RNA sequence: GCGCCGGUAGCUCAGCUGGAUAGAGCACCAGACUUCGAAUCUGGGGGUCAGGGGUUCAAAUCCUCUCCGGCGCACCA
């Protein structure tokens, strides 16, 4: 049950009833129904009169009075005021919040589930790290963000596919293959000495060399490179991807589809060639020259005729090359074919999650998606900004050159999956993030992960204690919820209790807003606020014993308050699940 | 030089796609444990929303210019 959706309906129908006297038909899209920032203004406010005043040919306040009069007669609306420049403020009958709480408890983990997605397929592509080594911390944020966003969209009613694009076709995987081949010779007993510059030095390739040796014996080493390289490459990529999947599993991140870049051009058909041909057919490709980039001079600039995509016709700054000077496709060309494949597989809505260093790539990719889908497809690119890794306020030094970068696994092993996930989401995706290894394992309010989880554990702790005073309270969670859904909620009259009920009721609205904005961090912040309000109410019971959740000689109010706790626990558990973070029963 | 992302309290950050008097945590000051978990809570001080101009009933939010920080800038992925 979404209270704001309910009132939204009332507002729209009230406006529709008045519309015959308007000068122009009202544009309902701009009407916003939301909780006012200042609670003294009531429970729900709408700007309807202000945005429709022109259409109505009335002054905002005059129109507001008329809408307010119509709303005043609707069920559940206890009071309507016109305020300021023409806000309509509504105070709802407490029965509305009670009904919302009952519905939340009864729905359990489905409370907040939405149908705004209407089953539309959405493709969320995230991580897509090169299969050339283990994942490092830099990959964490994109992985967690993409995963949480996918959860959120699924909860909001979209049909979500989680996808990983394997970059197994470029020069980098050839380097990987040569590095693995060296390890293969090593595995056969050869002294290889130090790893030469330009090859990957990491010892995670040792097992690949051993595997190649075990499978091929000495045979591979006797062949020319063009024969052994594909073999080494395939095996290396395979083993790297297995490693990456394990790393992701440690973070509780899983994908539905792993899409190989190589598969676009291998086998019977060349999807990249086909895509380019189609674009050429549509007039989006030409042979031409590109001006050298301004600013920093490019040393080896080679002015030549090349195959260019007219990205500028779709909003990009310059046209983009599709072929390298050696005649092979650019990465961009493959990427166009890849996104076309997404569209051909039924995804009009696509979301890519990229690191900040790829920000300059957004426009051309969106341009390409428009071109290749004839404007039917929509690509949203979410950029996750840099993560600064700290320990007790001091930067953790990492040098990629020396090979001592911090791996994803190391961080997860040190602070735990929950802490990593929550902290990665407790910040807007496009703002940089400080991740302090010391702070995230602290058990204090300083640490939001703990604070929210503790809120959940504390709620469960109340239930454990309540069973002594209230033997009829079922231990089984589902039975408990069913039992509490029948609680005498009219006993909840304290302002703060009412306020908690309202926040629990706001959950569905939060889910929808976060899903539509593609912003899972809003969920994290909502949970933090809910936990905070719950902790506050819990502590009030210390000064004011009559406000405790468990009142020994009044089982009725105890049941009512337990229902409130049930609502809190339900939303915390549900929200934490969206973030992929555990909701512990206790934290001792 | 161009593009993208940031700039909000001393510090770290929210601000619900334009709403009413801009909010939280930390830090600082003053308080609350014979108690449902004090791993918590209550109160207080603290603001030129980087700066100028514009759009309108209304701007931290949209447009524009400037300043500062990060990232990127044929043929890498």
PDB file of C-alpha atoms in Angstrom, chain A residues 103-114 155 456 460 477 481 507 511 566-567 569-583 585:
ATOM      1  CA  UNK A 103      -0.496  -3.767   5.025  1.00  0.00           C
ATOM      2  CA  UNK A 104       3.276  -3.451   5.442  1.00  0.00           C
ATOM      3  CA  UNK A 105       3.400  -6.142   8.102  1.00  0.00           C
ATOM      4  CA  UNK A 106       1.167  -8.450   6.096  1.00  0.00           C
ATOM      5  CA  UNK A 107       3.224  -7.951   2.941  1.00  0.00           C
ATOM      6  CA  UNK A 108       6.468  -8.624   4.785  1.00  0.00           C
ATOM      7  CA  UNK A 109       9.436  -8.589   2.455  1.00  0.00           C
ATOM      8  CA  UNK A 110       7.118  -7.640  -0.394  1.00  0.00           C
ATOM      9  CA  UNK A 111       6.264  -4.360   1.296  1.00  0.00           C
ATOM     10  CA  UNK A 112       7.533  -1.711  -1.097  1.00  0.00           C
ATOM     11  CA  UNK A 113       7.577  -3.976  -4.121  1.00  0.00           C
ATOM     12  CA  UNK A 114       6.359  -1.919  -7.058  1.00  0.00           C
ATOM     13  CA  UNK A 155      11.968  -4.933  -6.863  1.00  0.00           C
ATOM     14  CA  UNK A 456      17.575  -4.590  12.882  1.00  0.00           C
ATOM     15  CA  UNK A 460      14.730  -8.686  16.894  1.00  0.00           C
ATOM     16  CA  UNK A 477       8.801 -14.940  11.709  1.00  0.00           C
ATOM     17  CA  UNK A 481       3.946 -11.147  11.347  1.00  0.00           C
ATOM     18  CA  UNK A 507       9.135   3.043   1.926  1.00  0.00           C
ATOM     19  CA  UNK A 511      11.794   2.478  -3.700  1.00  0.00           C
ATOM     20  CA  UNK A 566       7.734  -5.444  13.114  1.00  0.00           C
ATOM     21  CA  UNK A 567       7.188  -2.725  10.525  1.00  0.00           C
ATOM     22  CA  UNK A 569      12.332  -4.654  11.066  1.00  0.00           C
ATOM     23  CA  UNK A 570      10.511  -5.527   7.870  1.00  0.00           C
ATOM     24  CA  UNK A 571      11.661  -2.433   6.028  1.00  0.00           C
ATOM     25  CA  UNK A 572      15.216  -2.689   7.358  1.00  0.00           C
ATOM     26  CA  UNK A 573      15.477  -6.307   6.276  1.00  0.00           C
ATOM     27  CA  UNK A 574      13.905  -5.618   2.928  1.00  0.00           C
ATOM     28  CA  UNK A 575      16.096  -2.606   2.249  1.00  0.00           C
ATOM     29  CA  UNK A 576      19.274  -4.336   3.353  1.00  0.00           C
ATOM     30  CA  UNK A 577      18.400  -7.198   1.031  1.00  0.00           C
ATOM     31  CA  UNK A 578      18.197  -4.757  -1.875  1.00  0.00           C
ATOM     32  CA  UNK A 579      21.669  -3.545  -0.986  1.00  0.00           C
ATOM     33  CA  UNK A 580      22.858  -7.122  -0.670  1.00  0.00           C
ATOM     34  CA  UNK A 581      23.729  -6.611   2.983  1.00  0.00           C
ATOM     35  CA  UNK A 582      22.831  -9.035   5.742  1.00  0.00           C
ATOM     36  CA  UNK A 583      20.206  -8.252   8.377  1.00  0.00           C
ATOM     37  CA  UNK A 585      19.204 -11.195  14.274  1.00  0.00           C
TER      38      UNK A 585
END
